[in-house]
mmCIF file of C-alpha atoms in Angstrom:
data_model
loop_
_atom_site.group_PDB
_atom_site.id
_atom_site.type_symbol
_atom_site.label_atom_id
_atom_site.label_comp_id
_atom_site.label_asym_id
_atom_site.label_seq_id
_atom_site.Cartn_x
_atom_site.Cartn_y
_atom_site.Cartn_z
ATOM 1 C CA MET A 188 10.184 -4.818 2.990
ATOM 2 C CA GLY A 189 11.567 -7.879 4.800
ATOM 3 C CA CYS A 190 12.479 -7.550 8.366
ATOM 4 C CA PHE A 191 14.890 -5.174 9.481
ATOM 5 C CA HIS A 192 17.204 -4.554 6.371
ATOM 6 C CA ALA A 193 17.704 -2.950 3.162
ATOM 7 C CA LYS A 194 15.012 -3.449 0.432
ATOM 8 C CA CYS A 195 17.416 -4.353 -1.888
ATOM 9 C CA CYS A 196 20.916 -5.080 -1.170
ATOM 10 C CA SER A 197 23.814 -7.335 -2.657
ATOM 11 C CA LEU A 198 25.574 -8.922 0.053
ATOM 12 C CA TYR A 199 28.841 -6.788 0.077
ATOM 13 C CA PRO A 200 26.833 -3.169 -0.980
ATOM 14 C CA THR A 201 28.849 -0.420 -2.933
ATOM 15 C CA SER A 202 28.024 2.844 -3.298
ATOM 16 C CA SER A 203 25.611 2.352 -6.348
ATOM 17 C CA ASP A 204 23.807 0.122 -4.271
ATOM 18 C CA GLU A 205 24.174 0.826 -0.624
ATOM 19 C CA ASP A 206 20.576 1.427 0.650
ATOM 20 C CA ILE A 207 21.679 2.668 4.128
ATOM 21 C CA VAL A 208 21.305 6.329 3.768
ATOM 22 C CA GLU A 209 19.862 9.579 5.495
ATOM 23 C CA LYS A 210 19.235 11.614 8.108
ATOM 24 C CA ASN A 211 15.593 13.300 9.682
ATOM 25 C CA VAL A 212 16.127 16.797 9.228
ATOM 26 C CA SER A 213 13.900 19.587 9.039
ATOM 27 C CA GLY A 214 14.926 19.900 12.437
ATOM 28 C CA CYS A 215 13.521 17.256 14.399
ATOM 29 C CA LYS A 216 15.044 15.309 17.447
ATOM 30 C CA VAL A 217 15.212 12.092 16.840
ATOM 31 C CA ASN A 218 14.753 10.973 20.527
ATOM 32 C CA GLN A 219 11.264 12.794 20.029
ATOM 33 C CA PRO A 220 9.443 11.170 17.161
ATOM 34 C CA ASN A 221 6.299 11.943 18.271
ATOM 35 C CA GLU A 222 6.680 15.997 18.931
ATOM 36 C CA ASN A 223 8.614 16.097 15.748
ATOM 37 C CA TYR A 224 6.185 14.860 13.525
ATOM 38 C CA GLN A 225 3.171 16.682 15.378
ATOM 39 C CA HIS A 226 4.881 20.168 14.823
ATOM 40 C CA LEU A 227 5.984 18.674 11.128
ATOM 41 C CA LEU A 228 2.080 18.564 10.680
ATOM 42 C CA ALA A 229 1.065 21.947 12.046
ATOM 43 C CA ASP A 230 1.273 23.947 8.800
ATOM 44 C CA LYS A 231 -0.626 20.915 6.571
ATOM 45 C CA SER A 232 -4.679 21.453 5.047
ATOM 46 C CA LEU A 233 -7.447 18.706 6.011
ATOM 47 C CA GLN A 234 -8.599 18.125 2.612
ATOM 48 C CA SER A 235 -11.801 16.984 1.475
ATOM 49 C CA VAL A 236 -13.919 15.762 -2.069
ATOM 50 C CA PHE A 237 -16.948 14.980 -2.972
ATOM 51 C CA ILE A 238 -18.696 12.110 -4.361
ATOM 52 C CA PRO A 239 -22.037 13.039 -5.965
ATOM 53 C CA SER A 240 -23.152 9.769 -7.680
ATOM 54 C CA HIS A 241 -22.869 8.052 -4.083
ATOM 55 C CA ASN A 242 -23.949 11.692 -1.545
ATOM 56 C CA PHE A 243 -20.655 10.890 0.093
ATOM 57 C CA ARG A 244 -17.563 12.869 1.108
ATOM 58 C CA LEU A 245 -14.060 11.897 1.444
ATOM 59 C CA GLU A 246 -11.423 13.740 3.850
ATOM 60 C CA TYR A 247 -7.825 13.135 3.726
ATOM 61 C CA SER A 248 -4.611 13.860 4.541
ATOM 62 C CA SER A 249 -1.131 12.970 3.981
ATOM 63 C CA LEU A 250 2.573 12.972 5.295
ATOM 64 C CA THR A 251 5.719 11.732 3.720
ATOM 65 C CA GLN A 252 9.195 12.051 5.584
ATOM 66 C CA LYS A 253 12.593 10.707 4.715
ATOM 67 C CA GLY A 254 14.150 8.438 7.167
ATOM 68 C CA TYR A 255 17.144 8.715 9.768
ATOM 69 C CA TYR A 256 20.344 6.931 8.042
ATOM 70 C CA PRO A 257 23.430 7.809 10.071
ATOM 71 C CA GLU A 258 25.610 6.686 7.013
ATOM 72 C CA SER A 259 24.017 8.833 4.509
ATOM 73 C CA LEU A 260 22.611 11.996 6.095
ATOM 74 C CA ASP A 261 21.907 14.296 3.120
ATOM 75 C CA LYS A 262 20.363 11.252 0.736
ATOM 76 C CA GLU A 263 16.632 12.569 -0.403
ATOM 77 C CA ASN A 264 13.437 10.750 0.739
ATOM 78 C CA GLN A 265 13.084 7.906 -1.548
ATOM 79 C CA ASP A 266 9.098 7.409 -1.042
ATOM 80 C CA CYS A 267 6.809 10.095 -3.037
ATOM 81 C CA PHE A 268 3.126 10.042 -3.128
ATOM 82 C CA CYS A 269 -0.067 11.132 -5.308
ATOM 83 C CA ILE A 270 -3.825 12.141 -4.428
ATOM 84 C CA ILE A 271 -5.417 13.234 -7.635
ATOM 85 C CA THR A 272 -8.810 14.344 -7.345
ATOM 86 C CA GLN A 273 -11.290 13.958 -10.139
ATOM 87 C CA LEU A 274 -9.334 12.003 -12.236
ATOM 88 C CA GLN A 275 -10.437 12.675 -16.128
ATOM 89 C CA GLY A 276 -12.517 15.221 -15.010
ATOM 90 C CA ASN A 277 -14.888 12.889 -13.163
ATOM 91 C CA PRO A 278 -16.017 14.257 -9.840
ATOM 92 C CA ASN A 279 -16.789 10.534 -8.852
ATOM 93 C CA LEU A 280 -13.226 8.857 -9.772
ATOM 94 C CA HIS A 281 -10.415 9.661 -7.146
ATOM 95 C CA LEU A 282 -7.076 7.923 -7.035
ATOM 96 C CA PHE A 283 -4.674 7.364 -3.796
ATOM 97 C CA GLY A 284 -1.159 6.037 -4.355
ATOM 98 C CA VAL A 285 2.166 5.459 -2.561
ATOM 99 C CA PHE A 286 5.468 4.795 -4.203
ATOM 100 C CA ASP A 287 8.456 3.550 -2.152
ATOM 101 C CA GLY A 288 11.326 3.510 -3.925
ATOM 102 C CA HIS A 289 15.087 1.516 -3.277
ATOM 103 C CA GLY A 290 18.339 0.893 -4.816
ATOM 104 C CA GLN A 291 20.754 4.002 -5.833
ATOM 105 C CA PHE A 292 17.896 5.622 -7.833
ATOM 106 C CA GLY A 293 15.396 4.772 -5.781
ATOM 107 C CA THR A 294 14.317 8.669 -5.407
ATOM 108 C CA GLU A 295 13.757 8.852 -9.812
ATOM 109 C CA CYS A 296 12.502 5.908 -9.927
ATOM 110 C CA SER A 297 9.755 6.393 -7.768
ATOM 111 C CA ASN A 298 8.553 9.829 -8.527
ATOM 112 C CA PHE A 299 9.062 8.758 -12.742
ATOM 113 C CA VAL A 300 6.756 5.565 -12.007
ATOM 114 C CA LYS A 301 4.032 7.814 -10.001
ATOM 115 C CA ASP A 302 3.942 10.766 -12.831
ATOM 116 C CA LYS A 303 3.948 7.960 -15.380
ATOM 117 C CA LEU A 304 1.076 5.860 -13.857
ATOM 118 C CA VAL A 305 -1.038 8.686 -12.799
ATOM 119 C CA ASP A 306 -0.439 9.673 -16.852
ATOM 120 C CA ILE A 307 -1.621 6.801 -18.274
ATOM 121 C CA LEU A 308 -4.938 6.532 -16.217
ATOM 122 C CA SER A 309 -5.794 9.403 -16.721
ATOM 123 C CA ASN A 310 -6.001 9.213 -20.061
ATOM 124 C CA ASP A 311 -7.433 5.859 -20.478
ATOM 125 C CA PRO A 312 -10.683 5.807 -21.436
ATOM 126 C CA THR A 313 -11.674 2.630 -20.335
ATOM 127 C CA LEU A 314 -10.707 3.758 -16.607
ATOM 128 C CA SER A 315 -13.783 4.246 -15.076
ATOM 129 C CA GLU A 316 -15.846 1.096 -16.965
ATOM 130 C CA ASP A 317 -12.453 -1.902 -16.366
ATOM 131 C CA PRO A 318 -10.650 -0.711 -13.867
ATOM 132 C CA VAL A 319 -8.724 -3.974 -13.280
ATOM 133 C CA ASN A 320 -7.780 -4.397 -17.053
ATOM 134 C CA ALA A 321 -6.433 -0.056 -17.192
ATOM 135 C CA TYR A 322 -4.439 -1.193 -13.905
ATOM 136 C CA ASN A 323 -2.641 -4.075 -15.412
ATOM 137 C CA SER A 324 -1.794 -2.038 -18.869
ATOM 138 C CA ALA A 325 -0.746 0.880 -17.517
ATOM 139 C CA PHE A 326 1.413 -1.092 -14.832
ATOM 140 C CA GLN A 327 2.988 -3.204 -17.536
ATOM 141 C CA ALA A 328 3.361 0.411 -19.786
ATOM 142 C CA VAL A 329 4.996 1.955 -16.698
ATOM 143 C CA ASN A 330 7.673 -0.733 -16.103
ATOM 144 C CA LYS A 331 8.571 -0.806 -19.751
ATOM 145 C CA GLU A 332 9.145 3.112 -20.109
ATOM 146 C CA LEU A 333 11.238 3.117 -16.707
ATOM 147 C CA HIS A 334 13.694 0.142 -18.510
ATOM 148 C CA GLU A 335 13.672 2.447 -21.817
ATOM 149 C CA SER A 336 14.478 5.650 -19.704
ATOM 150 C CA GLU A 337 17.388 7.250 -18.613
ATOM 151 C CA ILE A 338 17.422 6.068 -15.124
ATOM 152 C CA ASP A 339 19.561 3.103 -14.408
ATOM 153 C CA ASP A 340 17.034 0.591 -12.946
ATOM 154 C CA SER A 341 18.820 -2.763 -12.934
ATOM 155 C CA MET A 342 19.372 -2.700 -9.088
ATOM 156 C CA SER A 343 16.799 0.079 -8.558
ATOM 157 C CA GLY A 344 12.886 0.201 -8.530
ATOM 158 C CA THR A 345 10.287 0.842 -6.411
ATOM 159 C CA THR A 346 6.639 -0.452 -4.897
ATOM 160 C CA ALA A 347 3.770 1.034 -5.789
ATOM 161 C CA ILE A 348 -0.087 0.902 -4.382
ATOM 162 C CA VAL A 349 -2.690 2.709 -5.819
ATOM 163 C CA VAL A 350 -6.625 3.014 -4.512
ATOM 164 C CA LEU A 351 -8.883 4.458 -7.247
ATOM 165 C CA VAL A 352 -11.955 5.564 -5.858
ATOM 166 C CA ASN A 353 -14.800 4.784 -8.462
ATOM 167 C CA GLY A 354 -18.368 5.834 -7.174
ATOM 168 C CA ASP A 355 -18.805 3.811 -4.004
ATOM 169 C CA THR A 356 -15.923 0.899 -5.016
ATOM 170 C CA LEU A 357 -12.468 0.962 -4.531
ATOM 171 C CA PHE A 358 -9.778 -0.556 -6.824
ATOM 172 C CA VAL A 359 -6.635 -1.691 -4.958
ATOM 173 C CA ALA A 360 -3.415 -2.339 -6.699
ATOM 174 C CA ASN A 361 -0.340 -3.570 -5.151
ATOM 175 C CA VAL A 362 3.131 -4.073 -6.377
ATOM 176 C CA GLY A 363 5.796 -5.014 -3.667
ATOM 177 C CA ASP A 364 5.194 -4.819 0.097
ATOM 178 C CA SER A 365 3.721 -1.341 1.161
ATOM 179 C CA ARG A 366 -0.139 -1.603 2.281
ATOM 180 C CA ALA A 367 -3.711 -0.647 2.214
ATOM 181 C CA VAL A 368 -5.996 -1.543 5.141
ATOM 182 C CA ILE A 369 -9.688 -0.813 5.644
ATOM 183 C CA ALA A 370 -11.303 -0.066 8.893
ATOM 184 C CA VAL A 371 -14.454 -1.702 9.353
ATOM 185 C CA ASN A 372 -17.188 -1.235 11.964
ATOM 186 C CA SER A 373 -18.193 -4.578 13.291
ATOM 187 C CA GLY A 374 -20.739 -3.605 16.118
ATOM 188 C CA ASP A 375 -18.062 -4.699 18.549
ATOM 189 C CA GLY A 376 -15.418 -2.517 17.702
ATOM 190 C CA VAL A 377 -13.213 -1.734 14.478
ATOM 191 C CA LEU A 378 -11.272 -3.934 12.464
ATOM 192 C CA ALA A 379 -8.556 -3.790 10.325
ATOM 193 C CA GLU A 380 -9.015 -5.590 6.830
ATOM 194 C CA ASN A 381 -5.860 -5.740 4.419
ATOM 195 C CA LEU A 382 -6.636 -4.546 1.150
ATOM 196 C CA SER A 383 -3.311 -5.683 -0.119
ATOM 197 C CA TRP A 384 -1.160 -8.631 0.693
ATOM 198 C CA ASP A 385 2.543 -7.585 1.165
ATOM 199 C CA GLN A 386 4.385 -9.632 -2.250
ATOM 200 C CA THR A 387 7.592 -11.235 -0.183
ATOM 201 C CA PRO A 388 9.147 -14.615 -0.252
ATOM 202 C CA PHE A 389 7.401 -14.918 2.996
ATOM 203 C CA ARG A 390 4.680 -16.186 1.083
ATOM 204 C CA LYS A 391 4.074 -19.303 -0.345
ATOM 205 C CA ASP A 392 2.786 -18.333 -3.215
ATOM 206 C CA GLU A 393 5.577 -16.059 -4.242
ATOM 207 C CA CYS A 394 8.430 -17.529 -3.275
ATOM 208 C CA GLU A 395 7.691 -20.840 -5.366
ATOM 209 C CA ARG A 396 7.130 -18.335 -8.088
ATOM 210 C CA VAL A 397 10.404 -16.720 -8.149
ATOM 211 C CA LYS A 398 12.309 -20.176 -7.488
ATOM 212 C CA GLN A 399 10.530 -21.565 -10.730
ATOM 213 C CA CYS A 400 11.808 -18.243 -12.697
ATOM 214 C CA GLY A 401 15.552 -19.099 -11.410
ATOM 215 C CA ALA A 402 15.538 -17.366 -8.054
ATOM 216 C CA ARG A 403 17.669 -18.861 -4.871
ATOM 217 C CA VAL A 404 15.436 -17.627 -1.852
ATOM 218 C CA LEU A 405 17.874 -17.575 0.932
ATOM 219 C CA THR A 406 18.801 -15.420 3.987
ATOM 220 C CA ILE A 407 21.834 -13.698 4.323
ATOM 221 C CA ASP A 408 23.211 -16.324 6.955
ATOM 222 C CA GLN A 409 22.228 -18.884 4.419
ATOM 223 C CA VAL A 410 24.240 -16.897 1.638
ATOM 224 C CA GLU A 411 27.445 -16.535 3.728
ATOM 225 C CA GLY A 412 27.076 -20.057 5.134
ATOM 226 C CA LEU A 413 26.387 -19.757 8.509
ATOM 227 C CA GLN A 414 22.906 -21.806 7.985
ATOM 228 C CA ASP A 415 22.311 -24.764 5.823
ATOM 229 C CA HIS A 416 21.060 -23.915 2.312
ATOM 230 C CA ASP A 417 19.036 -26.798 2.386
ATOM 231 C CA ILE A 418 16.856 -25.580 5.346
ATOM 232 C CA GLN A 419 13.985 -23.155 5.374
ATOM 233 C CA THR A 420 14.773 -20.869 8.003
ATOM 234 C CA TRP A 421 11.703 -18.529 7.979
ATOM 235 C CA GLY A 422 8.397 -19.039 8.728
ATOM 236 C CA ASP A 423 5.334 -17.116 6.977
ATOM 237 C CA ASN A 424 5.448 -14.359 9.649
ATOM 238 C CA GLU A 425 7.700 -11.192 8.865
ATOM 239 C CA SER A 426 7.228 -9.684 12.773
ATOM 240 C CA GLU A 427 9.108 -12.761 13.756
ATOM 241 C CA CYS A 428 12.359 -12.959 11.507
ATOM 242 C CA GLY A 429 15.053 -10.430 11.624
ATOM 243 C CA ASP A 430 17.363 -12.038 8.634
ATOM 244 C CA PRO A 431 14.201 -12.577 5.952
ATOM 245 C CA PRO A 432 14.712 -14.382 2.981
ATOM 246 C CA ARG A 433 15.959 -12.563 -0.645
ATOM 247 C CA LEU A 434 16.116 -13.312 -4.046
ATOM 248 C CA TRP A 435 19.527 -14.209 -4.926
ATOM 249 C CA VAL A 436 20.795 -14.890 -8.881
ATOM 250 C CA GLN A 437 21.777 -18.640 -9.485
ATOM 251 C CA ASP A 438 25.705 -17.564 -9.622
ATOM 252 C CA GLY A 439 25.923 -14.370 -7.559
ATOM 253 C CA LEU A 440 25.475 -12.663 -4.713
ATOM 254 C CA TYR A 441 23.130 -9.847 -5.888
ATOM 255 C CA PRO A 442 20.620 -8.298 -5.981
ATOM 256 C CA GLY A 443 19.531 -9.387 -2.383
ATOM 257 C CA THR A 444 15.622 -8.256 -2.641
ATOM 258 C CA ALA A 445 13.520 -9.013 -0.129
ATOM 259 C CA PHE A 446 10.229 -8.393 -2.015
ATOM 260 C CA THR A 447 8.937 -10.765 -5.114
ATOM 261 C CA ARG A 448 7.068 -7.667 -7.148
ATOM 262 C CA SER A 449 8.269 -4.160 -7.837
ATOM 263 C CA VAL A 450 7.934 -2.008 -11.208
ATOM 264 C CA GLY A 451 11.732 -1.483 -12.654
ATOM 265 C CA ASP A 452 14.760 -3.678 -11.006
ATOM 266 C CA SER A 453 15.574 -5.226 -14.496
ATOM 267 C CA THR A 454 18.148 -7.394 -13.007
ATOM 268 C CA ALA A 455 15.682 -8.961 -10.759
ATOM 269 C CA GLU A 456 13.398 -9.452 -13.422
ATOM 270 C CA GLN A 457 15.606 -11.696 -14.709
ATOM 271 C CA ILE A 458 14.945 -13.987 -11.464
ATOM 272 C CA GLY A 459 10.617 -13.828 -11.277
ATOM 273 C CA VAL A 460 10.324 -9.985 -9.849
ATOM 274 C CA ILE A 461 7.163 -8.802 -11.787
ATOM 275 C CA SER A 462 5.430 -5.495 -12.035
ATOM 276 C CA VAL A 463 2.183 -7.010 -12.282
ATOM 277 C CA PRO A 464 -0.175 -5.684 -9.542
ATOM 278 C CA GLU A 465 -2.304 -7.760 -7.442
ATOM 279 C CA VAL A 466 -5.792 -6.075 -7.991
ATOM 280 C CA SER A 467 -8.938 -6.164 -4.836
ATOM 281 C CA VAL A 468 -12.215 -5.065 -5.427
ATOM 282 C CA VAL A 469 -14.096 -3.279 -2.103
ATOM 283 C CA GLN A 470 -17.908 -1.602 -2.455
ATOM 284 C CA LEU A 471 -18.400 0.527 0.596
ATOM 285 C CA THR A 472 -20.908 0.350 2.903
ATOM 286 C CA PRO A 473 -21.948 2.154 5.880
ATOM 287 C CA SER A 474 -19.547 0.046 7.949
ATOM 288 C CA HIS A 475 -16.411 1.256 6.039
ATOM 289 C CA LEU A 476 -15.000 4.160 8.153
ATOM 290 C CA PHE A 477 -11.729 5.369 6.358
ATOM 291 C CA PHE A 478 -8.594 3.729 4.426
ATOM 292 C CA VAL A 479 -5.347 3.727 5.130
ATOM 293 C CA ILE A 480 -2.298 3.728 2.214
ATOM 294 C CA ALA A 481 1.350 3.405 3.738
ATOM 295 C CA SER A 482 4.960 2.173 2.942
ATOM 296 C CA ASP A 483 6.463 -0.496 4.907
ATOM 297 C CA GLY A 484 8.211 2.251 6.758
ATOM 298 C CA VAL A 485 4.831 2.425 8.735
ATOM 299 C CA PHE A 486 3.810 -1.865 8.790
ATOM 300 C CA GLU A 487 7.808 -2.833 9.730
ATOM 301 C CA PHE A 488 6.359 -2.503 13.173
ATOM 302 C CA LEU A 489 3.248 -1.738 13.555
ATOM 303 C CA SER A 490 0.489 -4.179 12.095
ATOM 304 C CA SER A 491 -2.408 -3.235 10.125
ATOM 305 C CA GLN A 492 -4.905 -3.125 13.374
ATOM 306 C CA VAL A 493 -2.566 -1.381 15.802
ATOM 307 C CA VAL A 494 -2.598 1.040 12.781
ATOM 308 C CA VAL A 495 -6.164 1.318 12.221
ATOM 309 C CA ASP A 496 -6.378 1.612 16.580
ATOM 310 C CA MET A 497 -4.366 4.915 16.539
ATOM 311 C CA VAL A 498 -6.319 6.533 13.696
ATOM 312 C CA MET A 499 -9.500 6.334 15.630
ATOM 313 C CA ARG A 500 -7.738 8.008 18.719
ATOM 314 C CA TYR A 501 -7.560 10.645 16.758
ATOM 315 C CA PRO A 502 -10.555 12.771 15.060
ATOM 316 C CA ASP A 503 -8.345 15.106 12.709
ATOM 317 C CA SER A 504 -6.255 12.701 10.232
ATOM 318 C CA ARG A 505 -3.240 15.142 10.506
ATOM 319 C CA GLU A 506 -2.925 14.156 13.802
ATOM 320 C CA ALA A 507 -3.069 10.549 12.842
ATOM 321 C CA CYS A 508 -0.782 10.814 10.525
ATOM 322 C CA ALA A 509 1.662 12.490 12.759
ATOM 323 C CA ALA A 510 1.092 9.737 15.701
ATOM 324 C CA ILE A 511 1.204 7.276 13.411
ATOM 325 C CA ALA A 512 4.717 8.619 11.663
ATOM 326 C CA GLY A 513 5.903 9.089 14.764
ATOM 327 C CA GLU A 514 5.531 5.310 16.787
ATOM 328 C CA SER A 515 6.717 3.875 13.534
ATOM 329 C CA TYR A 516 9.937 6.261 13.753
ATOM 330 C CA LYS A 517 10.258 5.161 17.535
ATOM 331 C CA LEU A 518 10.113 1.742 16.632
ATOM 332 C CA TRP A 519 12.607 2.107 14.022
ATOM 333 C CA LEU A 520 15.103 3.020 16.246
ATOM 334 C CA GLU A 521 14.852 0.749 18.938
ATOM 335 C CA HIS A 522 15.407 -2.202 16.582
ATOM 336 C CA GLU A 523 17.971 -0.187 14.416
ATOM 337 C CA ASN A 524 20.146 2.442 14.290
ATOM 338 C CA ARG A 525 18.461 4.033 11.329
ATOM 339 C CA THR A 526 14.670 4.137 10.076
ATOM 340 C CA ASP A 527 12.996 4.094 6.858
ATOM 341 C CA ASP A 528 11.560 6.526 4.837
ATOM 342 C CA ILE A 529 8.006 7.146 5.653
ATOM 343 C CA THR A 530 4.798 8.149 3.954
ATOM 344 C CA ILE A 531 1.044 7.651 4.947
ATOM 345 C CA ILE A 532 -2.113 8.718 3.251
ATOM 346 C CA ILE A 533 -5.645 8.549 5.645
ATOM 347 C CA VAL A 534 -8.884 9.081 3.933
ATOM 348 C CA HIS A 535 -11.760 8.739 5.876
ATOM 349 C CA ILE A 536 -14.974 8.289 4.588
ATOM 350 C CA LYS A 537 -17.599 10.608 5.487
ATOM 351 C CA ASN A 538 -21.755 10.425 5.486
ATOM 352 C CA MET A 539 -22.036 7.496 3.607
ATOM 353 C CA LEU A 540 -26.061 6.580 4.299
ATOM 354 C CA ASN A 541 -24.736 7.285 7.640
ATOM 355 C CA SER A 542 -21.876 7.077 10.085
ATOM 356 C CA GLY A 543 -21.740 3.419 10.268
ATOM 357 C CA ILE A 544 -21.602 3.964 14.232
ATOM 358 C CA GLY A 545 -24.020 1.606 16.090
ATOM 359 C CA ASP A 546 -24.341 -0.146 12.865
ATOM 360 C CA THR A 547 -24.310 -3.595 14.441
ATOM 361 C CA ASP A 548 -25.148 -6.074 12.281
ATOM 362 C CA LEU A 549 -22.465 -5.293 9.886
ATOM 363 C CA THR A 550 -19.442 -7.657 10.152
ATOM 364 C CA SER A 551 -15.715 -7.505 8.956
ATOM 365 C CA ALA A 552 -15.979 -10.809 7.097
ATOM 366 C CA ASN A 553 -15.583 -9.637 3.521
ATOM 367 C CA ILE A 554 -12.684 -11.329 2.197
ATOM 368 C CA LYS A 555 -13.993 -13.698 -0.376
ATOM 369 C CA PRO A 556 -12.204 -16.886 -1.426
ATOM 370 C CA ALA A 557 -10.426 -17.116 -4.950
ATOM 371 C CA SER A 558 -13.305 -18.907 -6.221
ATOM 372 C CA ALA A 559 -15.317 -15.975 -6.392
ATOM 373 C CA ARG A 560 -13.020 -14.471 -9.085
ATOM 374 C CA MET A 561 -14.055 -13.892 -12.795
ATOM 375 C CA GLY A 562 -12.179 -14.874 -16.103
ATOM 376 C CA ASN A 563 -8.926 -12.789 -17.088
ATOM 377 C CA GLY A 564 -8.574 -11.451 -13.578
ATOM 378 C CA PHE A 565 -11.530 -9.550 -13.275
ATOM 379 C CA CYS A 566 -13.047 -8.724 -10.139
ATOM 380 C CA LYS A 567 -16.749 -9.276 -8.972
ATOM 381 C CA THR A 568 -18.582 -7.255 -6.392
ATOM 382 C CA SER A 569 -21.062 -8.330 -3.823
ATOM 383 C CA LEU A 570 -23.796 -6.373 -5.212
ATOM 384 C CA SER A 571 -25.091 -6.309 -9.774
ATOM 385 C CA ALA A 572 -25.409 -3.240 -11.734
ATOM 386 C CA LEU A 573 -29.107 -3.589 -11.296
ATOM 387 C CA GLU A 574 -28.923 -3.880 -7.515
ATOM 388 C CA LYS A 575 -26.947 -0.887 -7.362
ATOM 389 C CA ALA A 576 -29.257 1.187 -9.481
ATOM 390 C CA CYS A 577 -32.479 -0.059 -7.749
ATOM 391 C CA GLN A 578 -31.200 0.874 -4.280
ATOM 392 C CA SER A 579 -30.230 4.282 -5.864
ATOM 393 C CA LEU A 580 -33.779 4.921 -6.385
ATOM 394 C CA ARG A 581 -34.877 3.654 -2.821
ATOM 395 C CA ARG A 582 -32.664 5.946 -1.250
ATOM 396 C CA ASN A 583 -33.627 8.789 -3.594
ATOM 397 C CA PHE A 584 -37.141 8.222 -3.112
ATOM 398 C CA SER A 585 -36.843 7.558 0.803
ATOM 399 C CA LYS A 586 -35.424 10.937 0.827
ATOM 400 C CA LEU A 587 -38.094 12.630 -0.933
ATOM 401 C CA LEU A 588 -40.500 11.526 1.650
ATOM 402 C CA CYS A 589 -38.321 12.183 4.323
ATOM 403 C CA LEU A 590 -39.250 8.460 5.693
ATOM 404 C CA PRO A 591 -36.002 6.411 7.259
ATOM 405 C CA LEU A 592 -34.201 4.033 5.037
ATOM 406 C CA ASN A 593 -34.115 0.078 5.830
ATOM 407 C CA LEU A 594 -31.889 -1.237 2.892
ATOM 408 C CA PRO A 595 -31.005 -4.434 4.020
ATOM 409 C CA ASN A 596 -29.241 -5.069 0.995
ATOM 410 C CA ASP A 597 -27.099 -2.056 1.616
ATOM 411 C CA ARG A 598 -25.821 -3.728 4.446
ATOM 412 C CA THR A 599 -24.202 -6.800 2.029
ATOM 413 C CA PRO A 600 -20.501 -6.900 3.796
ATOM 414 C CA ALA A 601 -18.226 -5.773 0.448
ATOM 415 C CA SER A 602 -16.018 -7.974 -1.424
ATOM 416 C CA VAL A 603 -12.542 -7.820 -1.546
ATOM 417 C CA VAL A 604 -11.591 -9.927 -4.310
ATOM 418 C CA PRO A 605 -7.144 -10.742 -4.515
ATOM 419 C CA THR A 606 -6.852 -11.459 -8.402
ATOM 420 C CA HIS A 607 -3.576 -13.304 -7.013
ATOM 421 C CA PRO A 608 -4.705 -14.637 -3.748
ATOM 422 C CA ARG A 609 -2.249 -15.679 -1.604
ATOM 423 C CA SER A 610 -1.940 -19.172 -0.539
#
């Protein structure tokens, strides 16, 4: 979400669209969030799943906690998440997702979208062969079903970010401003690389797109007449802005969304807010240590690199979830009198050929330009299917002979190919 304000708010909120809600309960003291989240995770178990096709393991943990909203103490957590292992009964196919609801019916929207998206992907026979097209079809179908459901999504909806692990490849679909980040061992340190790009008016491409659809893009100060409508008062750095640009209809003071894509939000859809996901593709290598998926309750005040650095400080991902949530909570209260809901999933990549530590030849320059895209939005990974098959044979042969591996092609950096690259 944009800066320090609610995701979706008309200029004069009523009880039906108010987004300032809820208190952190569970016996937590708001002035000691780190201790509280450690306590919250005390009974959580660490989970893992094996990827037989490439002989490595994913170890994961998660946390979701409703925010502290002094003006509405009883509102439910609008975030939710899913972790589905062995999707479609396939031991090499696993799904991780975070959904961040907003508006009066944000909780209903996020849970509806989570359940329907999982259901559609689980029943799509093309998923493992063509994840990009499966994603696009699923998001459009879910958006249509939400519009047709009994949930009033006129001023409510949800963001959605989903990571499909398909063997040694990640397919990341993003709608909104939650985020996925992967940690890359560069030899000189562990670097954070974004697997998604926040879809807000801070992005020039997204800002221009919604304007062409009829949206007015203005800050609240501009809407209230405190600043000139014709002068853009924001740059491209969300962290430096306390009054984010929002989307408004031409003749009204609504919907006021600080994002340019979502599922639901039928009113905002009329001015360019769409449910089409941006999809990136990453082929995993030994340099990839873990990935993080989190709602903007985490990334509002913590950069991707800081989040990766925090995960590196904790050998147990449950402790890392606790520390990140606690730090996010603390920073929210330092800047505002409330916090957002907070949801985070951490997935460690274990025993992929080797740990990646000390693999000094690997770099983190994994983002390919838009020219690497293929037709119709399909993404191209760094190795062909033939090369992958050859590498697999070489790995197995080396293991049988008990010889050290020497696979220079395996050291090719992964590709991250956004289907809708930011300008």
